[in-house]
Amino acid sequence: MAVTLTKDSEVAPEDTAAAPTPARFRPAVIAVAALVALLLAATVFAFVSWRQEAGLASARADALESAKRYALDLTSYDYRTMDRNFADVAQNASPGFAAQYKQVSDQLSGIIGKYQGVSVGTVLDAGVAGGDTSRVDVVLFIDQRITNTQTKDPRTDRSRMKMSLIDQDGTWKIDSLSLV
C-alpha cells in the first residue's frame, strides 16, 4: 500500500488500482483499431465484389437479349425484303463478322430471290455459355419455318448455334457464329 502525505500532514492510503495508466490501454486500443480497419477493408472488398458481379450479370443478361433479337434477324428473311433483312444483321455485327456475312448473304440472295424463299425464325431457348463484361457466348435453339417455290409444304429447320457477342461502345455486336 502506498502512502501519500496531505497538506495537513496526514497520512492517507493511496488506491493504486483506481486510475490505470495509458500504457495499459495501448494494446487494447491498437487491437480495436486493427479490428475496425479489418472490418472496413472487408466491407469495401465485399462491395466491390458485389458491384463486379452485378455488372457481369447485367452484361450477360443484355447480351442474351441481344443474341435472341439477332438470331431472329439471321433466321428470318423474305425474298421481297432481303436487302433490309441483310442490313439488319450487318448493322448488329462487328466489322469482321459483317464482312463474312456480306459474302454469304450475297451468295444466298440470288437463290432466295429465284425460289421466292421466306423464312420465319423462332428462338425456342437460349442461354449464356460464358463470358465477361466485354465478350459473351450464347447458345441458341432456333426453329425456322421455310417456304419456297421448290417445296409444296413448308419445312422446319432446327438450328442450334453458338453466337459470340462483343461490346462495342455499349452495344452488343455479333462477332462470330457457328452451328453446334
PDB file of C-alpha atoms in Angstrom:
ATOM      1  CA  MET A   1       0.000   0.000   0.000  1.00  0.00           C
ATOM      2  CA  ALA A   2       1.324   3.446  -0.897  1.00  0.00           C
ATOM      3  CA  VAL A   3       1.201   6.360   1.472  1.00  0.00           C
ATOM      4  CA  THR A   4       0.582   9.960   0.483  1.00  0.00           C
ATOM      5  CA  LEU A   5       1.151  12.991   2.647  1.00  0.00           C
ATOM      6  CA  THR A   6      -1.590  15.561   2.632  1.00  0.00           C
ATOM      7  CA  LYS A   7      -1.491  19.305   3.307  1.00  0.00           C
ATOM      8  CA  ASP A   8      -2.278  18.738   6.913  1.00  0.00           C
ATOM      9  CA  SER A   9       0.491  16.161   7.079  1.00  0.00           C
ATOM     10  CA  GLU A  10      -1.900  13.380   7.496  1.00  0.00           C
ATOM     11  CA  VAL A  11      -1.018  10.098   6.046  1.00  0.00           C
ATOM     12  CA  ALA A  12      -3.684   8.815   3.628  1.00  0.00           C
ATOM     13  CA  PRO A  13      -3.637   5.484   1.859  1.00  0.00           C
ATOM     14  CA  GLU A  14      -3.491   5.754  -1.940  1.00  0.00           C
ATOM     15  CA  ASP A  15      -5.635   3.485  -4.143  1.00  0.00           C
ATOM     16  CA  THR A  16      -3.262   2.239  -6.848  1.00  0.00           C
ATOM     17  CA  ALA A  17      -5.951   0.390  -8.828  1.00  0.00           C
ATOM     18  CA  ALA A  18      -8.230   3.386  -9.244  1.00  0.00           C
ATOM     19  CA  ALA A  19      -6.695   5.014 -12.365  1.00  0.00           C
ATOM     20  CA  PRO A  20      -4.928   2.798 -14.882  1.00  0.00           C
ATOM     21  CA  THR A  21      -2.038   4.281 -16.763  1.00  0.00           C
ATOM     22  CA  PRO A  22      -2.311   4.992 -20.518  1.00  0.00           C
ATOM     23  CA  ALA A  23       0.298   2.327 -21.265  1.00  0.00           C
ATOM     24  CA  ARG A  24      -2.119  -0.373 -20.076  1.00  0.00           C
ATOM     25  CA  PHE A  25      -4.735   0.722 -22.668  1.00  0.00           C
ATOM     26  CA  ARG A  26      -2.378   0.914 -25.649  1.00  0.00           C
ATOM     27  CA  PRO A  27      -2.604  -2.794 -26.732  1.00  0.00           C
ATOM     28  CA  ALA A  28      -6.401  -2.751 -26.429  1.00  0.00           C
ATOM     29  CA  VAL A  29      -6.716   0.458 -28.466  1.00  0.00           C
ATOM     30  CA  ILE A  30      -4.418  -0.934 -31.154  1.00  0.00           C
ATOM     31  CA  ALA A  31      -6.402  -4.175 -31.284  1.00  0.00           C
ATOM     32  CA  VAL A  32      -9.734  -2.317 -31.615  1.00  0.00           C
ATOM     33  CA  ALA A  33      -8.312  -0.008 -34.311  1.00  0.00           C
ATOM     34  CA  ALA A  34      -6.946  -3.011 -36.229  1.00  0.00           C
ATOM     35  CA  LEU A  35     -10.308  -4.766 -35.965  1.00  0.00           C
ATOM     36  CA  VAL A  36     -12.154  -1.666 -37.246  1.00  0.00           C
ATOM     37  CA  ALA A  37      -9.687  -1.324 -40.141  1.00  0.00           C
ATOM     38  CA  LEU A  38     -10.079  -5.012 -40.993  1.00  0.00           C
ATOM     39  CA  LEU A  39     -13.878  -4.754 -40.945  1.00  0.00           C
ATOM     40  CA  LEU A  40     -13.756  -1.632 -43.123  1.00  0.00           C
ATOM     41  CA  ALA A  41     -11.462  -3.345 -45.642  1.00  0.00           C
ATOM     42  CA  ALA A  42     -13.712  -6.423 -45.732  1.00  0.00           C
ATOM     43  CA  THR A  43     -16.767  -4.230 -46.297  1.00  0.00           C
ATOM     44  CA  VAL A  44     -15.080  -2.373 -49.179  1.00  0.00           C
ATOM     45  CA  PHE A  45     -13.935  -5.678 -50.720  1.00  0.00           C
ATOM     46  CA  ALA A  46     -17.433  -7.158 -50.440  1.00  0.00           C
ATOM     47  CA  PHE A  47     -18.982  -4.058 -52.007  1.00  0.00           C
ATOM     48  CA  VAL A  48     -16.515  -4.026 -54.917  1.00  0.00           C
ATOM     49  CA  SER A  49     -17.035  -7.757 -55.482  1.00  0.00           C
ATOM     50  CA  TRP A  50     -20.800  -7.319 -55.408  1.00  0.00           C
ATOM     51  CA  ARG A  51     -20.609  -4.452 -57.939  1.00  0.00           C
ATOM     52  CA  GLN A  52     -18.424  -6.520 -60.274  1.00  0.00           C
ATOM     53  CA  GLU A  53     -20.778  -9.496 -60.033  1.00  0.00           C
ATOM     54  CA  ALA A  54     -23.788  -7.259 -60.647  1.00  0.00           C
ATOM     55  CA  GLY A  55     -22.013  -5.762 -63.683  1.00  0.00           C
ATOM     56  CA  LEU A  56     -21.251  -9.230 -65.056  1.00  0.00           C
ATOM     57  CA  ALA A  57     -24.826 -10.416 -64.527  1.00  0.00           C
ATOM     58  CA  SER A  58     -26.167  -7.296 -66.235  1.00  0.00           C
ATOM     59  CA  ALA A  59     -23.769  -7.699 -69.186  1.00  0.00           C
ATOM     60  CA  ARG A  60     -24.755 -11.336 -69.634  1.00  0.00           C
ATOM     61  CA  ALA A  61     -28.471 -10.537 -69.488  1.00  0.00           C
ATOM     62  CA  ASP A  62     -28.124  -7.705 -72.008  1.00  0.00           C
ATOM     63  CA  ALA A  63     -26.037  -9.867 -74.347  1.00  0.00           C
ATOM     64  CA  LEU A  64     -28.548 -12.713 -74.095  1.00  0.00           C
ATOM     65  CA  GLU A  65     -31.445 -10.441 -75.100  1.00  0.00           C
ATOM     66  CA  SER A  66     -29.390  -9.016 -77.972  1.00  0.00           C
ATOM     67  CA  ALA A  67     -28.464 -12.512 -79.172  1.00  0.00           C
ATOM     68  CA  LYS A  68     -32.127 -13.532 -79.264  1.00  0.00           C
ATOM     69  CA  ARG A  69     -33.039 -10.499 -81.393  1.00  0.00           C
ATOM     70  CA  TYR A  70     -30.061 -11.001 -83.699  1.00  0.00           C
ATOM     71  CA  ALA A  71     -30.860 -14.704 -84.109  1.00  0.00           C
ATOM     72  CA  LEU A  72     -34.315 -13.759 -85.334  1.00  0.00           C
ATOM     73  CA  ASP A  73     -32.725 -11.337 -87.818  1.00  0.00           C
ATOM     74  CA  LEU A  74     -30.386 -14.081 -89.010  1.00  0.00           C
ATOM     75  CA  THR A  75     -33.064 -16.735 -89.434  1.00  0.00           C
ATOM     76  CA  SER A  76     -35.980 -14.637 -90.684  1.00  0.00           C
ATOM     77  CA  TYR A  77     -35.997 -13.279 -94.219  1.00  0.00           C
ATOM     78  CA  ASP A  78     -38.305 -12.651 -97.124  1.00  0.00           C
ATOM     79  CA  TYR A  79     -37.223 -12.604-100.762  1.00  0.00           C
ATOM     80  CA  ARG A  80     -39.173  -9.341-101.202  1.00  0.00           C
ATOM     81  CA  THR A  81     -37.225  -7.542 -98.435  1.00  0.00           C
ATOM     82  CA  MET A  82     -33.862  -9.311 -98.461  1.00  0.00           C
ATOM     83  CA  ASP A  83     -31.803  -6.141 -98.568  1.00  0.00           C
ATOM     84  CA  ARG A  84     -33.454  -4.853 -95.412  1.00  0.00           C
ATOM     85  CA  ASN A  85     -33.146  -8.278 -93.724  1.00  0.00           C
ATOM     86  CA  PHE A  86     -29.435  -8.486 -94.518  1.00  0.00           C
ATOM     87  CA  ALA A  87     -28.847  -4.851 -93.490  1.00  0.00           C
ATOM     88  CA  ASP A  88     -30.414  -5.527 -90.072  1.00  0.00           C
ATOM     89  CA  VAL A  89     -27.899  -8.287 -89.438  1.00  0.00           C
ATOM     90  CA  ALA A  90     -24.929  -6.274 -90.726  1.00  0.00           C
ATOM     91  CA  GLN A  91     -25.896  -3.321 -88.517  1.00  0.00           C
ATOM     92  CA  ASN A  92     -25.631  -5.536 -85.432  1.00  0.00           C
ATOM     93  CA  ALA A  93     -22.327  -7.167 -86.366  1.00  0.00           C
ATOM     94  CA  SER A  94     -18.693  -6.452 -85.666  1.00  0.00           C
ATOM     95  CA  PRO A  95     -16.750  -5.334 -88.762  1.00  0.00           C
ATOM     96  CA  GLY A  96     -15.176  -8.784 -89.140  1.00  0.00           C
ATOM     97  CA  PHE A  97     -18.456 -10.667 -88.924  1.00  0.00           C
ATOM     98  CA  ALA A  98     -20.233  -8.114 -91.134  1.00  0.00           C
ATOM     99  CA  ALA A  99     -17.686  -8.786 -93.898  1.00  0.00           C
ATOM    100  CA  GLN A 100     -18.151 -12.552 -93.614  1.00  0.00           C
ATOM    101  CA  TYR A 101     -21.920 -12.202 -93.515  1.00  0.00           C
ATOM    102  CA  LYS A 102     -21.923  -9.994 -96.619  1.00  0.00           C
ATOM    103  CA  GLN A 103     -20.085 -12.680 -98.595  1.00  0.00           C
ATOM    104  CA  VAL A 104     -22.581 -15.364 -97.549  1.00  0.00           C
ATOM    105  CA  SER A 105     -25.663 -13.181 -98.000  1.00  0.00           C
ATOM    106  CA  ASP A 106     -24.526 -12.087-101.469  1.00  0.00           C
ATOM    107  CA  GLN A 107     -24.374 -15.746-102.478  1.00  0.00           C
ATOM    108  CA  LEU A 108     -27.711 -16.621-100.866  1.00  0.00           C
ATOM    109  CA  SER A 109     -29.687 -13.637-102.094  1.00  0.00           C
ATOM    110  CA  GLY A 110     -29.793 -14.946-105.673  1.00  0.00           C
ATOM    111  CA  ILE A 111     -31.077 -18.350-104.589  1.00  0.00           C
ATOM    112  CA  ILE A 112     -33.590 -16.905-102.115  1.00  0.00           C
ATOM    113  CA  GLY A 113     -34.897 -14.495-104.729  1.00  0.00           C
ATOM    114  CA  LYS A 114     -35.060 -17.089-107.513  1.00  0.00           C
ATOM    115  CA  TYR A 115     -37.094 -19.534-105.415  1.00  0.00           C
ATOM    116  CA  GLN A 116     -39.066 -16.860-103.512  1.00  0.00           C
ATOM    117  CA  GLY A 117     -37.796 -18.007-100.151  1.00  0.00           C
ATOM    118  CA  VAL A 118     -39.397 -16.921 -96.917  1.00  0.00           C
ATOM    119  CA  SER A 119     -38.162 -17.966 -93.514  1.00  0.00           C
ATOM    120  CA  VAL A 120     -39.589 -17.201 -90.103  1.00  0.00           C
ATOM    121  CA  GLY A 121     -37.261 -17.908 -87.201  1.00  0.00           C
ATOM    122  CA  THR A 122     -38.370 -18.706 -83.679  1.00  0.00           C
ATOM    123  CA  VAL A 123     -35.992 -18.750 -80.732  1.00  0.00           C
ATOM    124  CA  LEU A 124     -37.044 -21.738 -78.657  1.00  0.00           C
ATOM    125  CA  ASP A 125     -34.460 -21.284 -75.950  1.00  0.00           C
ATOM    126  CA  ALA A 126     -31.155 -19.558 -75.311  1.00  0.00           C
ATOM    127  CA  GLY A 127     -28.593 -19.365 -72.572  1.00  0.00           C
ATOM    128  CA  VAL A 128     -25.275 -17.788 -71.762  1.00  0.00           C
ATOM    129  CA  ALA A 129     -22.439 -20.272 -72.143  1.00  0.00           C
ATOM    130  CA  GLY A 130     -19.774 -17.979 -70.719  1.00  0.00           C
ATOM    131  CA  GLY A 131     -18.083 -14.638 -70.997  1.00  0.00           C
ATOM    132  CA  ASP A 132     -17.333 -11.430 -69.213  1.00  0.00           C
ATOM    133  CA  THR A 133     -18.406  -7.796 -69.455  1.00  0.00           C
ATOM    134  CA  SER A 134     -16.843  -7.352 -72.905  1.00  0.00           C
ATOM    135  CA  ARG A 135     -17.495 -10.711 -74.621  1.00  0.00           C
ATOM    136  CA  VAL A 136     -20.339 -13.183 -74.110  1.00  0.00           C
ATOM    137  CA  ASP A 137     -21.027 -16.561 -75.745  1.00  0.00           C
ATOM    138  CA  VAL A 138     -24.684 -17.523 -76.158  1.00  0.00           C
ATOM    139  CA  VAL A 139     -26.123 -20.857 -77.264  1.00  0.00           C
ATOM    140  CA  LEU A 140     -29.444 -20.595 -79.118  1.00  0.00           C
ATOM    141  CA  PHE A 141     -32.032 -23.173 -80.128  1.00  0.00           C
ATOM    142  CA  ILE A 142     -33.939 -21.946 -83.161  1.00  0.00           C
ATOM    143  CA  ASP A 143     -36.597 -23.302 -85.487  1.00  0.00           C
ATOM    144  CA  GLN A 144     -37.012 -21.855 -88.971  1.00  0.00           C
ATOM    145  CA  ARG A 145     -40.246 -22.329 -90.912  1.00  0.00           C
ATOM    146  CA  ILE A 146     -39.167 -22.093 -94.544  1.00  0.00           C
ATOM    147  CA  THR A 147     -41.323 -21.811 -97.639  1.00  0.00           C
ATOM    148  CA  ASN A 148     -40.234 -21.508-101.266  1.00  0.00           C
ATOM    149  CA  THR A 149     -41.356 -22.436-104.756  1.00  0.00           C
ATOM    150  CA  GLN A 150     -39.349 -25.671-104.704  1.00  0.00           C
ATOM    151  CA  THR A 151     -41.303 -27.335-101.919  1.00  0.00           C
ATOM    152  CA  LYS A 152     -45.022 -27.929-101.738  1.00  0.00           C
ATOM    153  CA  ASP A 153     -45.240 -27.776 -97.953  1.00  0.00           C
ATOM    154  CA  PRO A 154     -43.324 -25.551 -95.543  1.00  0.00           C
ATOM    155  CA  ARG A 155     -40.463 -27.274 -93.789  1.00  0.00           C
ATOM    156  CA  THR A 156     -38.954 -26.670 -90.379  1.00  0.00           C
ATOM    157  CA  ASP A 157     -35.202 -26.497 -89.942  1.00  0.00           C
ATOM    158  CA  ARG A 158     -33.884 -26.807 -86.424  1.00  0.00           C
ATOM    159  CA  SER A 159     -30.755 -24.763 -85.873  1.00  0.00           C
ATOM    160  CA  ARG A 160     -28.521 -24.823 -82.858  1.00  0.00           C
ATOM    161  CA  MET A 161     -25.927 -22.099 -82.830  1.00  0.00           C
ATOM    162  CA  LYS A 162     -23.279 -20.526 -80.691  1.00  0.00           C
ATOM    163  CA  MET A 163     -23.164 -16.773 -81.086  1.00  0.00           C
ATOM    164  CA  SER A 164     -20.290 -14.755 -79.672  1.00  0.00           C
ATOM    165  CA  LEU A 165     -21.021 -11.116 -78.997  1.00  0.00           C
ATOM    166  CA  ILE A 166     -18.631  -8.302 -78.158  1.00  0.00           C
ATOM    167  CA  ASP A 167     -19.379  -4.988 -76.520  1.00  0.00           C
ATOM    168  CA  GLN A 168     -18.621  -2.131 -78.894  1.00  0.00           C
ATOM    169  CA  ASP A 169     -19.237   1.267 -77.350  1.00  0.00           C
ATOM    170  CA  GLY A 170     -22.014  -0.045 -75.112  1.00  0.00           C
ATOM    171  CA  THR A 171     -23.771  -2.081 -77.820  1.00  0.00           C
ATOM    172  CA  TRP A 172     -23.545  -5.841 -78.207  1.00  0.00           C
ATOM    173  CA  LYS A 173     -22.443  -6.897 -81.693  1.00  0.00           C
ATOM    174  CA  ILE A 174     -22.226 -10.347 -83.298  1.00  0.00           C
ATOM    175  CA  ASP A 175     -18.551 -11.270 -83.560  1.00  0.00           C
ATOM    176  CA  SER A 176     -18.812 -14.905 -84.604  1.00  0.00           C
ATOM    177  CA  LEU A 177     -21.393 -17.569 -85.260  1.00  0.00           C
ATOM    178  CA  SER A 178     -21.141 -21.316 -85.518  1.00  0.00           C
ATOM    179  CA  LEU A 179     -23.637 -24.131 -85.784  1.00  0.00           C
ATOM    180  CA  VAL A 180     -23.428 -26.669 -82.977  1.00  0.00           C
TER     181      VAL A 180
END
